[in-house]
Structure formats: C-alpha cells, structure tokens
mmCIF file of C-alpha atoms and ligand atoms in Angstrom:
data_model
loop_
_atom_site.group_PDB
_atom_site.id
_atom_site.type_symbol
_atom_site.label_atom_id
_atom_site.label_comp_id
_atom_site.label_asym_id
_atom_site.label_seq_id
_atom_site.Cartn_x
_atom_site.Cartn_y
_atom_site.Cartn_z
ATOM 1 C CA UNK A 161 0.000 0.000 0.000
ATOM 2 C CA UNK A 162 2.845 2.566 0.862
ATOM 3 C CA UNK A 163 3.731 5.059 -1.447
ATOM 4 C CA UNK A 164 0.539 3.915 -4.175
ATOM 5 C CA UNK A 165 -0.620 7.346 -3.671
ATOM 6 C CA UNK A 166 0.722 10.895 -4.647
ATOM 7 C CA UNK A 167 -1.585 13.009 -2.969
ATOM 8 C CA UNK A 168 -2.257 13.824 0.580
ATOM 9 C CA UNK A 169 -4.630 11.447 2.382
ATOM 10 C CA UNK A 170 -7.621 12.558 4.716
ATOM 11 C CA UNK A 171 -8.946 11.108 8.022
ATOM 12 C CA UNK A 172 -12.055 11.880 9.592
ATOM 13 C CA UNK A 173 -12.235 12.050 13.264
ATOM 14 C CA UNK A 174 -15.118 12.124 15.284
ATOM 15 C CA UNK A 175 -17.003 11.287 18.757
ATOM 16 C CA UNK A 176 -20.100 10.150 16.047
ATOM 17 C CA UNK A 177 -19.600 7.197 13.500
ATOM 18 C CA UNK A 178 -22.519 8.805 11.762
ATOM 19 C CA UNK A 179 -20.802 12.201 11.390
ATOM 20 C CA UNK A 180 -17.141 10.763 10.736
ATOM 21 C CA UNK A 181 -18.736 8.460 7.984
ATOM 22 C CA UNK A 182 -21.397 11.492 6.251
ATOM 23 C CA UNK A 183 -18.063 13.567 6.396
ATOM 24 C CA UNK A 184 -16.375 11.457 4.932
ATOM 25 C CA UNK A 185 -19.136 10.677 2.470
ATOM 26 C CA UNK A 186 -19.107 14.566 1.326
ATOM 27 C CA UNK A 187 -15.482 14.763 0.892
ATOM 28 C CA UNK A 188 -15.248 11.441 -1.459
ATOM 29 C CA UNK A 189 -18.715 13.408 -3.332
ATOM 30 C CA UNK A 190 -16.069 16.111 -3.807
ATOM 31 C CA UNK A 191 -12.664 14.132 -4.707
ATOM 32 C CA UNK A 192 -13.692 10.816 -5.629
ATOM 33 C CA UNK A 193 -10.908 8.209 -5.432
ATOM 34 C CA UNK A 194 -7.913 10.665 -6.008
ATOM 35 C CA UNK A 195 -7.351 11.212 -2.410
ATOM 36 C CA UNK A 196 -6.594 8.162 -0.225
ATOM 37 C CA UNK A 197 -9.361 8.902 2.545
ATOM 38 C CA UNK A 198 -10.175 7.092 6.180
ATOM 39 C CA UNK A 199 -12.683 7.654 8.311
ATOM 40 C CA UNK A 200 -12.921 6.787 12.550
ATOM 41 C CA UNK A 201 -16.043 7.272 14.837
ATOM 42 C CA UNK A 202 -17.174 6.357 18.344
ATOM 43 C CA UNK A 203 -15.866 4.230 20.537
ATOM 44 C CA UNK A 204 -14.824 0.427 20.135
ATOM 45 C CA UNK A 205 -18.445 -0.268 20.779
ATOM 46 C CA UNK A 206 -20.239 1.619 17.735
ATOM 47 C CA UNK A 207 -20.988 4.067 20.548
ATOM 48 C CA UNK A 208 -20.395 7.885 20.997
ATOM 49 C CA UNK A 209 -16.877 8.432 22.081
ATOM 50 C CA UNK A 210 -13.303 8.215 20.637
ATOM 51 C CA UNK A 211 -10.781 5.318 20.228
ATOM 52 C CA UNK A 212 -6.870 5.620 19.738
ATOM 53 C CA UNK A 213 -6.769 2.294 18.162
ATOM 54 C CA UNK A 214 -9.369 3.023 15.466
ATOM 55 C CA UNK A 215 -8.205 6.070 14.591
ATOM 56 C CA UNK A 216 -4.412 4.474 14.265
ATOM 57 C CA UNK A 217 -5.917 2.368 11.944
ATOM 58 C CA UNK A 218 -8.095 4.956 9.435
ATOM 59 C CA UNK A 219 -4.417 6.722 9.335
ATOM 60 C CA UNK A 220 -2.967 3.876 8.405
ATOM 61 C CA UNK A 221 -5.685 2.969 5.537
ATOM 62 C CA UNK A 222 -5.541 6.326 4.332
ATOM 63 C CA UNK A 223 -1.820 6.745 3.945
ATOM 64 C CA UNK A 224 0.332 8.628 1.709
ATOM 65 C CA UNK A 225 3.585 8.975 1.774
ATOM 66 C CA UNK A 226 3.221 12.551 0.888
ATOM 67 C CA UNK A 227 1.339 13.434 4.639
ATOM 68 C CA UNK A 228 -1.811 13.177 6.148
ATOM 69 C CA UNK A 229 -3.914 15.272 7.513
ATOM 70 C CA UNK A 230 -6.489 14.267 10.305
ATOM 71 C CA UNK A 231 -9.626 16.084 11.175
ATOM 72 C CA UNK A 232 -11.096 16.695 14.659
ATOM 73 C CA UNK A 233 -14.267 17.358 16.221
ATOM 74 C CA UNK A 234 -14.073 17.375 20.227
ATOM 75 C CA UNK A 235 -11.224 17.457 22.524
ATOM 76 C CA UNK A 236 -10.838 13.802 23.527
ATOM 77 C CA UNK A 237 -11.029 13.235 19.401
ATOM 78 C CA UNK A 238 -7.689 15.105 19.293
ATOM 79 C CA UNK A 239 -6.076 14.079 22.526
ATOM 80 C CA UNK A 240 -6.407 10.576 20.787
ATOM 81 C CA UNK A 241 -5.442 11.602 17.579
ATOM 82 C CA UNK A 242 -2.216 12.776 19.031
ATOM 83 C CA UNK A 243 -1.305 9.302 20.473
ATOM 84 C CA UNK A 244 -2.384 7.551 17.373
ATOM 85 C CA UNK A 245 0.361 9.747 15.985
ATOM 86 C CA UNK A 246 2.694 9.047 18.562
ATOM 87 C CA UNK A 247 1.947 5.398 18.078
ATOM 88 C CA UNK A 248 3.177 5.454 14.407
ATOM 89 C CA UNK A 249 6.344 6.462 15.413
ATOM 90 C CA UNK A 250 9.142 8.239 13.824
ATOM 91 C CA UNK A 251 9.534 8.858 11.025
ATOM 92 C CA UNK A 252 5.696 8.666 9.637
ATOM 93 C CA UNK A 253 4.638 10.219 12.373
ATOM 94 C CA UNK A 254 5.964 13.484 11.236
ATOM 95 C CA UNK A 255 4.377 13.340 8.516
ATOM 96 C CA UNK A 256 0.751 13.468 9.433
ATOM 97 C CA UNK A 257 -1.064 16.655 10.558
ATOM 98 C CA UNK A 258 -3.998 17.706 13.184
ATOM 99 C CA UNK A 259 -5.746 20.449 11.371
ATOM 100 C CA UNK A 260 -7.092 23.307 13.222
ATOM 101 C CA UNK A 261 -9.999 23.801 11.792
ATOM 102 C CA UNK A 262 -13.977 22.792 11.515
ATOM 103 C CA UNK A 263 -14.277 18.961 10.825
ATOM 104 C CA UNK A 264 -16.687 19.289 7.526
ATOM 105 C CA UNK A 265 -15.704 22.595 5.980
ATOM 106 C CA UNK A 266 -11.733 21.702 6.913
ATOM 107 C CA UNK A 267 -12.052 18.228 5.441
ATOM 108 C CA UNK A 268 -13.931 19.254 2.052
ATOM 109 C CA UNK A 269 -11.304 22.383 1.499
ATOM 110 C CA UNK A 270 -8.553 19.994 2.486
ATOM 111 C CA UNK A 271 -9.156 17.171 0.450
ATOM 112 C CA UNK A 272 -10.193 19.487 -2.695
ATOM 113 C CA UNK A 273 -6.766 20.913 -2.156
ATOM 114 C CA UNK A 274 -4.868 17.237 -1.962
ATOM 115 C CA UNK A 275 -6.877 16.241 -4.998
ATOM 116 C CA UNK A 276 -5.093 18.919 -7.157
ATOM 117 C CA UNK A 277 -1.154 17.891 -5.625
ATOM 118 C CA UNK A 278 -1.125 19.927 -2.913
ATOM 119 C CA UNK A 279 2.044 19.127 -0.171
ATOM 120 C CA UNK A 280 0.922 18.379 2.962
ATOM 121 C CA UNK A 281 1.660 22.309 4.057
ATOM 122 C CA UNK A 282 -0.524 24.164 1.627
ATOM 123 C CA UNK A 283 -3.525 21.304 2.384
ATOM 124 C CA UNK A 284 -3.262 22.170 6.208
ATOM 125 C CA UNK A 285 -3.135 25.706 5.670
ATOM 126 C CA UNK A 286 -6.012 26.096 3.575
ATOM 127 C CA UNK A 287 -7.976 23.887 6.288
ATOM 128 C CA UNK A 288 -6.872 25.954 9.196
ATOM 129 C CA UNK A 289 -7.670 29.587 7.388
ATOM 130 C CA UNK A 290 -11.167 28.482 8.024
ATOM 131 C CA UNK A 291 -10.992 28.914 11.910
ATOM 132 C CA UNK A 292 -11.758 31.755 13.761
ATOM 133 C CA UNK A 293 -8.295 32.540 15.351
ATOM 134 C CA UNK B 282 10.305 -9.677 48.801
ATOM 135 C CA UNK B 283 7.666 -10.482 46.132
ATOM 136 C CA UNK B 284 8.255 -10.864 42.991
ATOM 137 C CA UNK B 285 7.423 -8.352 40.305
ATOM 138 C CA UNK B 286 4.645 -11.285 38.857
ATOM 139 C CA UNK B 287 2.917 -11.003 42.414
ATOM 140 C CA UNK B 288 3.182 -7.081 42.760
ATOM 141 C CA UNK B 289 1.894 -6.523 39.573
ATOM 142 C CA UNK B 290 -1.102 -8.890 39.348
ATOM 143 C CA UNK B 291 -2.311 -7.599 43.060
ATOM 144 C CA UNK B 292 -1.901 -4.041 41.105
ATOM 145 C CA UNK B 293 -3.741 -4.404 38.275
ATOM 146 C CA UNK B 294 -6.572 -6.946 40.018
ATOM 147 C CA UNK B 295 -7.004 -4.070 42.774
ATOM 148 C CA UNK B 296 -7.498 -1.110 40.092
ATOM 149 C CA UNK B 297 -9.916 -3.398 37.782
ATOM 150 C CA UNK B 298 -11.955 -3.725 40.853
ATOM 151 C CA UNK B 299 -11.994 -0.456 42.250
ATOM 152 C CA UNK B 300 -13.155 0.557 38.885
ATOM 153 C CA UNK B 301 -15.860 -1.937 38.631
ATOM 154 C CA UNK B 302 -17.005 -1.004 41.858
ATOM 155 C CA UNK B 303 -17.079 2.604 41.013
ATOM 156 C CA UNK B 304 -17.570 2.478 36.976
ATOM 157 C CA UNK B 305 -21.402 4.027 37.306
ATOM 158 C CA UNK B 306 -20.588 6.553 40.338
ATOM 159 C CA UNK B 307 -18.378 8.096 37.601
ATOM 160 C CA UNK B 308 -20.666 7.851 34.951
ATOM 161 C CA UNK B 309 -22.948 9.646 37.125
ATOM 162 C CA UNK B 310 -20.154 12.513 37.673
ATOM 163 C CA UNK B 311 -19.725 12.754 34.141
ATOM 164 C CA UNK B 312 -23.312 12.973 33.158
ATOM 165 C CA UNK B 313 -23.238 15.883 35.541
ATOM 166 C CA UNK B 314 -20.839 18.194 33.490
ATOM 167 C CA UNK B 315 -19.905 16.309 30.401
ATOM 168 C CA UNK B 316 -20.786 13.158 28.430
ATOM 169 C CA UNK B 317 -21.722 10.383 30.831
ATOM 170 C CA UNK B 318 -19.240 7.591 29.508
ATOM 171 C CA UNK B 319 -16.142 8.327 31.775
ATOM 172 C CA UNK B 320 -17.039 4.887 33.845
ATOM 173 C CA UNK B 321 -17.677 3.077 30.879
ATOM 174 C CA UNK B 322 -14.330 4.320 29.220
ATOM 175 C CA UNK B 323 -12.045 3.378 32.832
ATOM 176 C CA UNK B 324 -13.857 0.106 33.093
ATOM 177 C CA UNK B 325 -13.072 -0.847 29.276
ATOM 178 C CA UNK B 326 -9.694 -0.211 29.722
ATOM 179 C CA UNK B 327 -9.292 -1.583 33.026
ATOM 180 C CA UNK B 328 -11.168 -4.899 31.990
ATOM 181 C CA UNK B 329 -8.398 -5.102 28.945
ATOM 182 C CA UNK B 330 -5.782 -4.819 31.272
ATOM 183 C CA UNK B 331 -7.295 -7.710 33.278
ATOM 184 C CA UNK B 332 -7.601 -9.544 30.286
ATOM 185 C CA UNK B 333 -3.689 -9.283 29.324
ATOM 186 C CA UNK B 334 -2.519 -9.865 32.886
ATOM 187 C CA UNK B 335 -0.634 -13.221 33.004
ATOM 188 C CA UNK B 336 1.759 -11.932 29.985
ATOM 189 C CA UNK B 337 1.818 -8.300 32.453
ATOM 190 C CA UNK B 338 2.780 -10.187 35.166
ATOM 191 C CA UNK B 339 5.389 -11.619 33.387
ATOM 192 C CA UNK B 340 7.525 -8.421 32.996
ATOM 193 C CA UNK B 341 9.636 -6.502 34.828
ATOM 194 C CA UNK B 342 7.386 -3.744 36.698
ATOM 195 C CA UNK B 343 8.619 -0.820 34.900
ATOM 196 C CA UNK B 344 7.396 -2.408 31.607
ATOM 197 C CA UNK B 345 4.414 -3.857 32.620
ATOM 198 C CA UNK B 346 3.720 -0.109 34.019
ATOM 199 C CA UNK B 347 4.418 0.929 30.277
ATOM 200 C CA UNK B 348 2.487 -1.876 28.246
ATOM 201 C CA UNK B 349 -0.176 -1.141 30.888
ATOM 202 C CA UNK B 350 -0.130 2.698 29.312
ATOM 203 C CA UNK B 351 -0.355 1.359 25.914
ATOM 204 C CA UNK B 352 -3.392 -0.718 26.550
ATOM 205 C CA UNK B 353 -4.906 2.244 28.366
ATOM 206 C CA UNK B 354 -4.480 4.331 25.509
ATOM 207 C CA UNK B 355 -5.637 1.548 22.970
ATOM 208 C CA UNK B 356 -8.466 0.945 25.001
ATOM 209 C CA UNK B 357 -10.355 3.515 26.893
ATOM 210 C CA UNK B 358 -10.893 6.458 25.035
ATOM 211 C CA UNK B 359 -12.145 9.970 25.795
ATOM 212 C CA UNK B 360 -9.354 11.863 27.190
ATOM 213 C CA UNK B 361 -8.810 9.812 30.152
ATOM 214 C CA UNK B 362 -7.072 7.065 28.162
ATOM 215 C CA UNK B 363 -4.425 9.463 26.650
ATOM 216 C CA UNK B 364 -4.138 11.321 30.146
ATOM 217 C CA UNK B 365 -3.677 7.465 31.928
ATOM 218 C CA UNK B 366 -1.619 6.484 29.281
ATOM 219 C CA UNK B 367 1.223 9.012 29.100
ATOM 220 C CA UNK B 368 1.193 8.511 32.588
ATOM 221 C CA UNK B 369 1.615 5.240 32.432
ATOM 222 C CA UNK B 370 3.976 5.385 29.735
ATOM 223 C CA UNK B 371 5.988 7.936 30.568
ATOM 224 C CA UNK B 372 6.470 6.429 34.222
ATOM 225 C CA UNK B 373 6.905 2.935 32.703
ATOM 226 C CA UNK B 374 10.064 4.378 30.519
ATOM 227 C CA UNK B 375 11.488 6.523 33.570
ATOM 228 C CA UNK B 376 11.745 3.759 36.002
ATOM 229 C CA UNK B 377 13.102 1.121 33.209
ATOM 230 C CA UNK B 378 16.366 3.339 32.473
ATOM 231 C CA UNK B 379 16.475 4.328 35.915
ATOM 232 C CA UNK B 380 16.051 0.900 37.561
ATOM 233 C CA UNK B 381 16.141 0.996 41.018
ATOM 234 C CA UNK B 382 18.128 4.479 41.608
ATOM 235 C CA UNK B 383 16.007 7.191 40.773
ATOM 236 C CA UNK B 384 14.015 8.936 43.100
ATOM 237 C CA UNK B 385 10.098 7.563 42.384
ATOM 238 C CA UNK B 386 9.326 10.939 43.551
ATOM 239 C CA UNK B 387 10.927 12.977 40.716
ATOM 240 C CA UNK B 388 10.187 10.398 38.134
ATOM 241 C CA UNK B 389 6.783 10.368 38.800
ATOM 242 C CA UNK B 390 6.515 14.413 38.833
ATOM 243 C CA UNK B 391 8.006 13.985 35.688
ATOM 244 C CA UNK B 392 5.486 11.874 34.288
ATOM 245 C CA UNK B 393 2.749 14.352 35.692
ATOM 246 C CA UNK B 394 4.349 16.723 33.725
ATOM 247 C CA UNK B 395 3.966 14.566 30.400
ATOM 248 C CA UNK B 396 0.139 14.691 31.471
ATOM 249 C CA UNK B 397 -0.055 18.345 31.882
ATOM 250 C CA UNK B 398 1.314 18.727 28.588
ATOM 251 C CA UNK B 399 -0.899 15.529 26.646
ATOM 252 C CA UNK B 400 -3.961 17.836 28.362
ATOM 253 C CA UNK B 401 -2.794 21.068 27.639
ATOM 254 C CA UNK B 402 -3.661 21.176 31.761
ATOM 255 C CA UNK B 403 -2.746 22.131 34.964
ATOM 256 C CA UNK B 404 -3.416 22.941 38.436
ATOM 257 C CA UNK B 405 -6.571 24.268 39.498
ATOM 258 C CA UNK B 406 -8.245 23.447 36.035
ATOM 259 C CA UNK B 407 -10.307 20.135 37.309
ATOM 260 C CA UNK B 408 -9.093 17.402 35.935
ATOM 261 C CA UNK B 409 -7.236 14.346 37.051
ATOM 262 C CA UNK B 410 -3.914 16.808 37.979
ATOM 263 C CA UNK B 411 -5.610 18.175 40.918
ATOM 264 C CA UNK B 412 -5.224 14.774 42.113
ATOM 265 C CA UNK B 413 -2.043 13.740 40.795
ATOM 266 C CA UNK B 414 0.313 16.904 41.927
ATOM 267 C CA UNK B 415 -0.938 16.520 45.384
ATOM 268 C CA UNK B 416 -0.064 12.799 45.520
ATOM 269 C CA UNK B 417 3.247 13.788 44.210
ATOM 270 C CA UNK B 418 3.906 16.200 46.964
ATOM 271 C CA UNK B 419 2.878 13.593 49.483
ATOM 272 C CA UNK B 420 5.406 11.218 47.700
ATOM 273 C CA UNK B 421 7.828 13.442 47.835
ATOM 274 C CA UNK B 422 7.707 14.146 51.518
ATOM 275 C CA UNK B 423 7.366 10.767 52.030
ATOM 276 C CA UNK B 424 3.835 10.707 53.978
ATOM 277 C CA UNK B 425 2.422 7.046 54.688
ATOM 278 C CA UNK B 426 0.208 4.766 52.017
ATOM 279 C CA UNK B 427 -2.654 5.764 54.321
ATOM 280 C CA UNK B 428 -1.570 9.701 53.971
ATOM 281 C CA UNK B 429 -1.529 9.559 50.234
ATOM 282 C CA UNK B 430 -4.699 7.884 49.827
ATOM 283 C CA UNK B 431 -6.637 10.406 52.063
ATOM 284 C CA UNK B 432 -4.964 13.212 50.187
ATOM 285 C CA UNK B 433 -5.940 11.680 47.045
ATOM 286 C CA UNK B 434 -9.684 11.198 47.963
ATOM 287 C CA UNK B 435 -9.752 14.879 49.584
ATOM 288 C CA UNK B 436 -8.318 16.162 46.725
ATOM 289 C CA UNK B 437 -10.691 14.888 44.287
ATOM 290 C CA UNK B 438 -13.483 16.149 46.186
ATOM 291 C CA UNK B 439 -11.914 19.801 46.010
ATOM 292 C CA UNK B 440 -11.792 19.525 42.658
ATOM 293 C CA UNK B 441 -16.004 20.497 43.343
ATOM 294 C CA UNK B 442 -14.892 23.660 44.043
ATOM 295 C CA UNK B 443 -12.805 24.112 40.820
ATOM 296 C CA UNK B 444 -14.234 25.906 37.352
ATOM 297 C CA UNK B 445 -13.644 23.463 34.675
ATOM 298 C CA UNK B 446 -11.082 24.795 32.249
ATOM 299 C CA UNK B 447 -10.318 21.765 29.971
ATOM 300 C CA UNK B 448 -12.718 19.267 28.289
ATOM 301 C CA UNK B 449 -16.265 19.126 27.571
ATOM 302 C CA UNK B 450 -16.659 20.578 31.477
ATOM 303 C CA UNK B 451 -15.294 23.453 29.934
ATOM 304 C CA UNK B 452 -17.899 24.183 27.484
ATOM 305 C CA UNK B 453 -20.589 24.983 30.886
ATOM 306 C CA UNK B 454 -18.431 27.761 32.470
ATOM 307 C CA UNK B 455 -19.484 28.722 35.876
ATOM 308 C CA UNK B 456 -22.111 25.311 35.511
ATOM 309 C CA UNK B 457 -19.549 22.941 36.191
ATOM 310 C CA UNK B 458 -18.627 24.731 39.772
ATOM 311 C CA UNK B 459 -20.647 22.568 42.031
ATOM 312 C CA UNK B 460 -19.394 18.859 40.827
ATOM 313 C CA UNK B 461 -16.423 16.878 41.546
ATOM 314 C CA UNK B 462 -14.443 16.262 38.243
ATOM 315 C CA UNK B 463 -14.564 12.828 36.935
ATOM 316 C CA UNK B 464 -11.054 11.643 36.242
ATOM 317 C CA UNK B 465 -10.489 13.391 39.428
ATOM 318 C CA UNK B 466 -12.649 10.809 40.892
ATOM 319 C CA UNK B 467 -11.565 8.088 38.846
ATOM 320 C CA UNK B 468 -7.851 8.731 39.607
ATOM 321 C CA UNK B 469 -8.883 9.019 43.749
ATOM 322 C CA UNK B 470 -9.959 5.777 43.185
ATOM 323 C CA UNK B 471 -7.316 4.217 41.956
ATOM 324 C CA UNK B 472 -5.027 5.800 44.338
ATOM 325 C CA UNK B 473 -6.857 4.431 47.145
ATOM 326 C CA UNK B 474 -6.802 0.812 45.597
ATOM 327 C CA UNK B 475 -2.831 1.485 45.107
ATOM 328 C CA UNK B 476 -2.130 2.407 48.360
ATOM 329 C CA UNK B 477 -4.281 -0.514 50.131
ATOM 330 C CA UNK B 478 -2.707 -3.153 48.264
ATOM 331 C CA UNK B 479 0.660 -1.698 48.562
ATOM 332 C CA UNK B 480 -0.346 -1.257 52.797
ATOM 333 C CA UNK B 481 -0.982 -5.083 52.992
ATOM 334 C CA UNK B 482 1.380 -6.741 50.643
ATOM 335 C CA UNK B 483 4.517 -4.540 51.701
ATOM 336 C CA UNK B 484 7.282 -6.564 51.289
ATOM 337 C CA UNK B 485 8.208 -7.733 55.343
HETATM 338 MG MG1 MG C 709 -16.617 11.640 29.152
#
C-alpha cells in the first residue's frame, strides 16, 4: 500500500460514526478516489466516544507517503489523535497533521486541495484559514 | 520480597476492581458536566488490562507499568485514556532506564508533567492533575500509604470547588462549579486501591 498514492490522504475524526462516515461521504462526493481517505467514529463499541486504536488504523488505511492530515471534532477526538500519531512512530509520524480547523468545511477544502497535488503544508493551511483565530 | 509477577497482578486486580465497583458513580459525575461515559471508558480499559494480565505479570514492573499505558491508551478512550496512558507510559520508561536508583518521587513528577502537557492542563483546572500533583507532593515528603490515599480522595473532592477549564466541562463555564471532576474521581480511586494493596502486601 505505501507510497501507491501521490496526494495527501484525509482522516475523519469524530465522537459520532454517523458524522465521521457522512463527512467522509461529502469529501469522497467532492474528490472521488484521487485522495486516499479514512474515516474513525465512536468508541470500540459503535458508541459515541473516541478510540486511539481506530483512529491508528483509518491513518494507516488512508496513507500517503506525501502526509496526512487528520480532522477533529471534540477534545478527547484530538487528545487521541495525538497518540495515534505518537503510536506510528518516527519517522511517519511526522508526517501526518492535526488540522485546526472545523471537521466538515476543513475536510472538504482539504481534500479538494490534496486532490489537485497539494504538499501536505498548503492542504493544512487552507484547512486551518477556516478557523476563527 | 515479592516478585514483580505477584506485585503486579495484586496491582492491576485491585485497580480493575476499584473501577468496577465505582464504573457508574463516575458515569454519574460525568453525566453531571460532560458526556456520561467516563465509567464506561475506565472500566473498558481496566477490563483489557485484566484480560492481558498473566503476559503483564510476566515483565519486569517498569514495563508492565508501560504496556499497561499502551493498553490504556488503545483501550479507553475519551481523554482519560491518553491522560492514563502518558502517565503510564511515561512512568513505565522513567523507572526502566532508571532501575532501582532514581528517586520515584521525581520520576513520577516527571510523568505528571507529560500529562499536563498531553492535556494542555494544569493545576486548578479540574481534571485528574488536581489529584495527581498533590499525591506527588505527598510522595515526595514521604507521607504514609494511608496519607496519600486520604490526600488523594480529599483532593478529588476539592476539585467540586474548581471551574472546569479543559474538556467538555469546559464548554458549561461557571455550571460545572458545584461537581467533583470525573477523572479526578476516577484517579482518587485508583489511588486508594494502590495504596491498600501496597499497605498489605509490603514486602516484610
Ligand atoms: Mg466523558
């Protein structure tokens, strides 16, 4: 799987399976197949909630070696996201992103961005200039 | 003296049930000023622990202290299993380079710190540090099991007192004033369960 794609991959993180999957859902509307794209929600149980473990995993099915950049909703959703990082360990780890930024809008911009080459830089920053600083 | 294998099963047999025991008290808390699931999350992790402990008990206790941070962090969710976990982790990692000749005081103030960070925390913002720097200051002046415990437990119960600053408590403001802090409780808990086990299995 490494290195099969040339764009930036996406993951979708949120406390909801149903909002992590219809976000994902819009974004794949938007970009099809030319962005490698993940998705984790709830808890281990299908519940609301967040899970390290899951979310290690949508990185990993959505990588690239080119960066990825994961998308937050709550707190706990990017407390976890960090370890997942963590948990890939150096030197992949440095190449994925938390975006600052609102999980739909940030995720749609973002992945429009990686569908047209974008580096992992530019698809962040065009994410993040949609928060209110 | 036991053996680590003893030590650490006793550990990790007296947190799993002082979480069961407690699991909907903390729901409770939780449902109070944020999302209800904070017993649910502990007692997940906790029960995965339990699940994994004859190849725990088979390490060396600063390892088992680390793999028991990993599963934490694999397992629970929310923010307590990142907060746990570091803790665990980063304690785990300290005492396995230090072995035997570091002060447990220090390296576990270190390890706080690693928390404080992970949360973007600290003092005085209710969460599970306004339990953890207070055990570290009994640690560090050496206060009995007994002591610690009691600190622990009254210093979860301050946390009532506290305006949440971090977290989904955050979000109600003045609200959350009024209600002890969940992974306050949670870690209280835990610190009790330490201490008691430690009080009757201390090495003769
Ligand atoms: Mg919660």
């Amino acid at each position: 799987m490494k290195g099969k794609f040339t764009n930036v991959g996406i993951v979708i993180v949120s406390h909801s399976p149903l909002v992590a999957k219809g976000t994902a859902d819009m974004v794949r509307q938007m970009v099809g197949d030319r962005v490698p794209l993940s998705w984790c929600g709830g808890n281990p149980e299908g519940g609301l909630g967040t899970n390290a473990a899951g979310i290690l995993a949508a990185i990993e099915a959505a990588w690239s070696d080119h960066g990825v950049a994961v998308f937050v909703d709550l707190g706990g959703a990017e407390t976890n996201s960090e370890m997942a990082i963590e948990m890939l360990g150096e030197p992949r780890s440095r190449l994925v992103a938390i975006c600052n930024s609102p999980l739909v809008e940030g995720a749609v911009i973002a992945a429009a961005e990686a569908s047209g080459g974008a580096p992992l830089a530019k698809v962040v920053a065009t994410a993040e200039e949609l928060s209110p600083s | 003296m036991q053996t680590d294998r003893a030590l650490i099963l006793g550990l990790i047999e007296a947190c799993h049930d002082a979480i069961t025991i407690h699991a909907d008290d903390l729901c409770e808390l939780d449902r109070a000023i944020g999302d209800g699931d904070h017993g649910t999350n502990m007692r997940r992790g906790c029960e995965a622990v339990y699940l994994d402990r004859e190849r725990l008990c088979c390490l060396a206790l600063p390892q088992a202290i680390e793999l028991i941070g990993v599963a934490l962090v694999m397992s629970v969710g929310g923010a307590a299993g990142p907060l746990y976990g570091t803790l665990l982790i980063e304690l785990g990692r300290r005492l396995s380079i230090l072995e035997n000749e570091g002060d447990f005081a220090l390296i576990f103030g270190e390890a706080i710190e690693a928390v404080a960070r992970r949360g973007r925390a600290g003092a005085g913002d209710k969460t599970l540090l306004d339990v953890l720097y207070p055990i570290q200051a009994e640690i560090m002046r050496r206060s009995t099991l007994i002591n610690i415990a009691k600190r622990a437990v009254l210093s979860a119960e301050l946390t009532a007192d506290m305006k949440a600053m971090r977290g989904r408590a955050s979000f109600l403001g003045d609200r959350s004033v009024g209600h002890i802090d969940p992974g306050a409780s949670s870690c209280a808990h835990l610190t009790t369960a330490i201490c008691r086990y430690l009080e009757e299995y201390r090495p003769a």
